[in-house]
PDB file of C-alpha atoms in Angstrom:
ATOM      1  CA  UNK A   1     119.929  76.830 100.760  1.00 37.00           C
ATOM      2  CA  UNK A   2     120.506  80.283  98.867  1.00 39.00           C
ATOM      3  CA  UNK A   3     117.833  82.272  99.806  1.00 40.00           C
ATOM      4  CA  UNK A   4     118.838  85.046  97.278  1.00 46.00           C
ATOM      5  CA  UNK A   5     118.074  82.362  94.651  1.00 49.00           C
ATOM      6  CA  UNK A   6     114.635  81.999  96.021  1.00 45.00           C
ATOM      7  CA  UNK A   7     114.039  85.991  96.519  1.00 53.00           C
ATOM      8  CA  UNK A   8     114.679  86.209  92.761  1.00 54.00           C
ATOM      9  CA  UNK A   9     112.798  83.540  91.732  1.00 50.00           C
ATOM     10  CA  UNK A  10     109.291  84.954  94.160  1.00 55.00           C
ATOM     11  CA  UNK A  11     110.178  88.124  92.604  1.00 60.00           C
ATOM     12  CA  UNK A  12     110.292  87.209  89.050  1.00 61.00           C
ATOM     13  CA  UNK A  13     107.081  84.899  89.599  1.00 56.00           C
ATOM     14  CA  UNK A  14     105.295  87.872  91.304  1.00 56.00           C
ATOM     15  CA  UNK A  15     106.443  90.463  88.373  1.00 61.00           C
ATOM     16  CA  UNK A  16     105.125  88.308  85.667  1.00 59.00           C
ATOM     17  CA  UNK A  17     102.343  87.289  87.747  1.00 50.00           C
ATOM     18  CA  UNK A  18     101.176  91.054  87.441  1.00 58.00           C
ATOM     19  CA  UNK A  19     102.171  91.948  84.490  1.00 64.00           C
ATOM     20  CA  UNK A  20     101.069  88.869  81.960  1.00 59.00           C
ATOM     21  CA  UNK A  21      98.092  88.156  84.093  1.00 70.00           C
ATOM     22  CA  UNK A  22      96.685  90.549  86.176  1.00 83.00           C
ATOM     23  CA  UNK A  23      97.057  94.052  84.124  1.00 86.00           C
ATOM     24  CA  UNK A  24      96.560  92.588  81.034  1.00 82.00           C
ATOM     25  CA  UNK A  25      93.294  90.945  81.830  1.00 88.00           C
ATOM     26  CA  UNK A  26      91.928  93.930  83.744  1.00 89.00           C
ATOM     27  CA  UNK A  27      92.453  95.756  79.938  1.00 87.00           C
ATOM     28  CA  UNK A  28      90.338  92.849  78.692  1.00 88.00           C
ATOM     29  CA  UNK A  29      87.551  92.635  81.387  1.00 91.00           C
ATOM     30  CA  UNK A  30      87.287  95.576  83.166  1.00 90.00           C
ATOM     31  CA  UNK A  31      87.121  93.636  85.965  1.00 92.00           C
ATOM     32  CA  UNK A  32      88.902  95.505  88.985  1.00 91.00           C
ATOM     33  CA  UNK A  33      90.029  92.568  90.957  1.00 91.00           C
ATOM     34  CA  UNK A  34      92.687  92.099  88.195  1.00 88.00           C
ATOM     35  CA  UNK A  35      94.238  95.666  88.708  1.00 88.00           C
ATOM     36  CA  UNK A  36      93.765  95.487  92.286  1.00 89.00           C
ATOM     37  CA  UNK A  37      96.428  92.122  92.487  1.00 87.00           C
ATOM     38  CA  UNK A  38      98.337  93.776  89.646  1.00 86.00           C
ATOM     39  CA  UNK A  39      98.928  96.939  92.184  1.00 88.00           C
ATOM     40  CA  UNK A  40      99.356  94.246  94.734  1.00 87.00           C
ATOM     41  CA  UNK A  41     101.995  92.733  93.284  1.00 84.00           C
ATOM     42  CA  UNK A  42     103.865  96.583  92.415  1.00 87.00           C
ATOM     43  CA  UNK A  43     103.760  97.021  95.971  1.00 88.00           C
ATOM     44  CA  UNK A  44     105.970  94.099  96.642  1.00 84.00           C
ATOM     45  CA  UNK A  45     108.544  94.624  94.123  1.00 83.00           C
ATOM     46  CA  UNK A  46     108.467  98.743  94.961  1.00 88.00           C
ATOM     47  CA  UNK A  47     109.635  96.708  98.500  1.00 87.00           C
ATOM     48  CA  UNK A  48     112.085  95.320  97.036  1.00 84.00           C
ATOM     49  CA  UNK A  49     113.418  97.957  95.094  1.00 85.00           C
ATOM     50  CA  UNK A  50     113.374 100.545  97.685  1.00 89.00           C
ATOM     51  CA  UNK A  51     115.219  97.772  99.980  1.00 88.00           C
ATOM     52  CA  UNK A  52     118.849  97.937  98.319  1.00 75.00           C
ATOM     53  CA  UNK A  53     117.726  96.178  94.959  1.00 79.00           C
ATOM     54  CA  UNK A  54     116.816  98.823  92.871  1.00 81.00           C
ATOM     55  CA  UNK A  55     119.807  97.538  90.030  1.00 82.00           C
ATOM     56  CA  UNK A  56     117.265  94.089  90.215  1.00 84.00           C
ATOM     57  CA  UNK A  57     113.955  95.762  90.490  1.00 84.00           C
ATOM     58  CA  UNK A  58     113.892  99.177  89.714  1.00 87.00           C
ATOM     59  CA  UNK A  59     113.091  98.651  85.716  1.00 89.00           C
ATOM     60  CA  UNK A  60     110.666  95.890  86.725  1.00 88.00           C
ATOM     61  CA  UNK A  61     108.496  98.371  88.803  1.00 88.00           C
ATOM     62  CA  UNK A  62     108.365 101.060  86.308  1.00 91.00           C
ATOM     63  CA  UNK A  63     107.192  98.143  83.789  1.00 91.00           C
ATOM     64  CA  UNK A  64     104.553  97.695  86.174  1.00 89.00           C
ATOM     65  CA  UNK A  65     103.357 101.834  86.421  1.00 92.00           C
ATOM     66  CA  UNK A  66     103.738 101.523  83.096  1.00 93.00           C
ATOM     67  CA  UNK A  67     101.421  98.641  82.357  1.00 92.00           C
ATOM     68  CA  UNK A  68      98.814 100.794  85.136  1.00 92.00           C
ATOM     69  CA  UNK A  69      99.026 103.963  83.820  1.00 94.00           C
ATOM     70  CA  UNK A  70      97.861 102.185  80.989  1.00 94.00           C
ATOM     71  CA  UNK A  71      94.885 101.113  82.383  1.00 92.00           C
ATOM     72  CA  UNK A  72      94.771 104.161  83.891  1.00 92.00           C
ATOM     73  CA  UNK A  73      93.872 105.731  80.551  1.00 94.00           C
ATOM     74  CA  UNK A  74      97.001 108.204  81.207  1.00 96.00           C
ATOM     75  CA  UNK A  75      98.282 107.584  78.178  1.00 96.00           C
ATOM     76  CA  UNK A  76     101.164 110.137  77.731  1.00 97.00           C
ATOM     77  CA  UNK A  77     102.899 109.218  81.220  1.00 97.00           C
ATOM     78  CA  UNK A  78     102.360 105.294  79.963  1.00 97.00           C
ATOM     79  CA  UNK A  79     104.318 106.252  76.480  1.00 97.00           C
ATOM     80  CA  UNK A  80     107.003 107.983  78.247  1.00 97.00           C
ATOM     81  CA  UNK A  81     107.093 105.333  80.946  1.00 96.00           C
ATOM     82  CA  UNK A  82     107.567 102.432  78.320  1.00 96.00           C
ATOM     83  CA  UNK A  83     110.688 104.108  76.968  1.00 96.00           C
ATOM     84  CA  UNK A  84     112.077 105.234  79.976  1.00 95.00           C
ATOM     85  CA  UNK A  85     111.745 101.242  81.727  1.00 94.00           C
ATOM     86  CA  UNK A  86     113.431  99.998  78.201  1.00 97.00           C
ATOM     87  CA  UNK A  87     116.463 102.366  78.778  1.00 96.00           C
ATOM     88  CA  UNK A  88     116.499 101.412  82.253  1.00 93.00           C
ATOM     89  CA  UNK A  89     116.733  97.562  81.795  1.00 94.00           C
ATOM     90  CA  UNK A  90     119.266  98.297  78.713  1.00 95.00           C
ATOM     91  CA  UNK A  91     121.245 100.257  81.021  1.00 93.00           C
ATOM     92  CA  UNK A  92     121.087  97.272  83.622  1.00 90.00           C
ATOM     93  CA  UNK A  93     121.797  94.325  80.778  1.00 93.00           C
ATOM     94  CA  UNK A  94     118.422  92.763  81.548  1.00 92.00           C
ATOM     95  CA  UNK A  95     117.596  91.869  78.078  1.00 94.00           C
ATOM     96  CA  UNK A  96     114.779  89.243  79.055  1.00 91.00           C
ATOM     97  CA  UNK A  97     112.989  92.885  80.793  1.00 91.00           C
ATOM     98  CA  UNK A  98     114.148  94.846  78.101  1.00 95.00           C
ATOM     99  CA  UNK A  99     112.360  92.267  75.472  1.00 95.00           C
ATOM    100  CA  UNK A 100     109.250  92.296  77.740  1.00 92.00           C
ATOM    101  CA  UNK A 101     108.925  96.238  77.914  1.00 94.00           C
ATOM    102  CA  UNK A 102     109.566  96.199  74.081  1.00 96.00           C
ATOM    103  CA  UNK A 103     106.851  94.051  73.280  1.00 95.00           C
ATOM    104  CA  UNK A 104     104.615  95.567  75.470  1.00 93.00           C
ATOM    105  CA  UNK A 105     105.402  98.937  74.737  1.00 96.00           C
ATOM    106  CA  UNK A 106     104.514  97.950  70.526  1.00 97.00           C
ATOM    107  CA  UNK A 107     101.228  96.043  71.770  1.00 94.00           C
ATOM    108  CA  UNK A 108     100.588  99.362  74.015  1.00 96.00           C
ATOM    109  CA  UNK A 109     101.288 101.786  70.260  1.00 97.00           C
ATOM    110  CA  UNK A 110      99.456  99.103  68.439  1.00 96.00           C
ATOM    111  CA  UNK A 111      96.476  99.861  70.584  1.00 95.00           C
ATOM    112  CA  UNK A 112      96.970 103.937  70.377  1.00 96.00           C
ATOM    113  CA  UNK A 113      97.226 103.598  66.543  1.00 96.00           C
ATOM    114  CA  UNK A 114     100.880 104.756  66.408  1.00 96.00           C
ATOM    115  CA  UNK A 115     101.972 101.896  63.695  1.00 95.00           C
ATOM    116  CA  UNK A 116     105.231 103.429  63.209  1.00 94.00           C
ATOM    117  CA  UNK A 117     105.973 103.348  67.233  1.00 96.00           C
ATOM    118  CA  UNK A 118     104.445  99.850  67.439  1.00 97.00           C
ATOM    119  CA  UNK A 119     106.551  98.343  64.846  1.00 96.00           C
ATOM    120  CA  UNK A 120     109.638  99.578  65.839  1.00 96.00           C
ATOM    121  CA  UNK A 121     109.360  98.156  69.541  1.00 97.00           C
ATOM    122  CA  UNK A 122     108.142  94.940  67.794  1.00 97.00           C
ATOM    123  CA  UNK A 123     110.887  94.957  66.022  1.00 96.00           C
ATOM    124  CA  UNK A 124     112.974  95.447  69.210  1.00 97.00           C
ATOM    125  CA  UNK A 125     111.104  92.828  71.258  1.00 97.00           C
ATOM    126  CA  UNK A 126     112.106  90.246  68.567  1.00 97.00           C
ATOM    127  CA  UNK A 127     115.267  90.972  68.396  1.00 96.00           C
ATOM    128  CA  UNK A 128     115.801  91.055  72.080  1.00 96.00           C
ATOM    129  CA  UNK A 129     113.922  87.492  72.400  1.00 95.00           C
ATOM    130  CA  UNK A 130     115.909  86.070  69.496  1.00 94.00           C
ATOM    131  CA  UNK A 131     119.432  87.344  71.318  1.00 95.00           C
ATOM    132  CA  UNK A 132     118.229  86.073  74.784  1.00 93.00           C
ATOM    133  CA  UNK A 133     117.747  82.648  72.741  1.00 94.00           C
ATOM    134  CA  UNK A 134     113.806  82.783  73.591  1.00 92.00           C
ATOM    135  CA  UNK A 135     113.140  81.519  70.074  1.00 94.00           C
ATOM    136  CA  UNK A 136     109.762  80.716  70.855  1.00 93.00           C
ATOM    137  CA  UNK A 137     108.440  83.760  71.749  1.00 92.00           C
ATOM    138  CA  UNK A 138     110.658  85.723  68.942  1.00 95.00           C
ATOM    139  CA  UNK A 139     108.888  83.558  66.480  1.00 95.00           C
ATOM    140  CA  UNK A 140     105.334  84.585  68.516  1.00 94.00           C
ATOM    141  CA  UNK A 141     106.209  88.215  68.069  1.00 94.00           C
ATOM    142  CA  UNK A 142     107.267  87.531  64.236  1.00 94.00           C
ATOM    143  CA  UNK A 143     103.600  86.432  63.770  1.00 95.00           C
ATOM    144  CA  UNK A 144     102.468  89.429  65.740  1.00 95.00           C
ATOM    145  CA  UNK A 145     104.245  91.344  63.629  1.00 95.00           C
ATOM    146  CA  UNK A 146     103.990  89.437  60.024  1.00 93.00           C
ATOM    147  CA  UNK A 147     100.073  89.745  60.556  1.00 94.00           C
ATOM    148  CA  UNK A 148      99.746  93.372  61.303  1.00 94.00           C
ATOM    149  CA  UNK A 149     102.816  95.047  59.457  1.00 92.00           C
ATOM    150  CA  UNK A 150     103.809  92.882  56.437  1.00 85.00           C
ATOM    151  CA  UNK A 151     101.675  95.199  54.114  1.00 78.00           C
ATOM    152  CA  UNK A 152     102.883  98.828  55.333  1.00 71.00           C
ATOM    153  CA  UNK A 153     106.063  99.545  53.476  1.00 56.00           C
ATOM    154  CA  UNK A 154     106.456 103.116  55.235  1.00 59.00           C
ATOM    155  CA  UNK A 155     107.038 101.459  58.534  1.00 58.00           C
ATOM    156  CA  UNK A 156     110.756  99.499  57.109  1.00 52.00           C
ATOM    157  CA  UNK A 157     112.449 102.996  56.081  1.00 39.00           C
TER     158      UNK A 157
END
């Protein structure tokens, strides 16, 4: 049995585990248990990092402070925290994390108001889904994207 295999795969479970459930329904509720095992969850994979897998992890935890400064309401170390995880999983050739932190960093501008910002990391995300061969979601973002930029021609130059 490789346990390396199964390290990944508790890792990857816990990361999205805390980052498509628990921070993301905290923004929607309010509801502190949901940070609480979203912070949970960053404390495991800041284990892992800080163990000798930082080229694995490192970009997945600062998805995670990104996603809590967020609900944080510290809003220009969550901006500069999006971009800095999506040159951090670029750098590492994770382009399943890199999607992730794009489309989270354009739902994140979407809800600031910056159109411009969120577009472009829309954009990204697609792109980055569509190369990974996650058509499904790429076509998910499309409609994200079809139904709240199709009509703002400043955004495509």
């Amino acid at each position: 049995m490789n346990h390396g295999n199964l390290e990944e795969l508790g890792s990857t479970r816990a990361f999205i585990t805390s980052l498509a459930a628990a921070f993301k329904i905290y923004r929607e509720t309010y509801d502190p248990l949901w940070r609480n095992r979203g912070i949970e969850c960053m404390k495991e994979i800041k284990l892992w990092a800080d163990q000798g897998s930082s080229w694995n992890f490192q970009h997945k935890l600062q998805l995670m402070e990104a996603e809590d400064q967020y609900c944080n309401g510290d809003i220009e170390q969550a901006a500069d925290a999006y971009k800095k995880v999506i040159a951090s999983a670029r750098a590492h050739k994770y382009i399943n994390d890199e999607a992730l932190a794009c489309e989270l960093a354009g739902k994140f501008f979407f809800d600031m108001n910056n159109l411009a910002l969120s577009f472009e990391y829309s954009r990204l995300a697609h792109e980055k889904y569509f190369q990974w061969k996650a058509d499904g979601k790429a076509t998910e973002l499309f409609g994200f994207i079809r139904a709240n930029f199709a009509g703002n021609q400043r955004l495509y130059f």
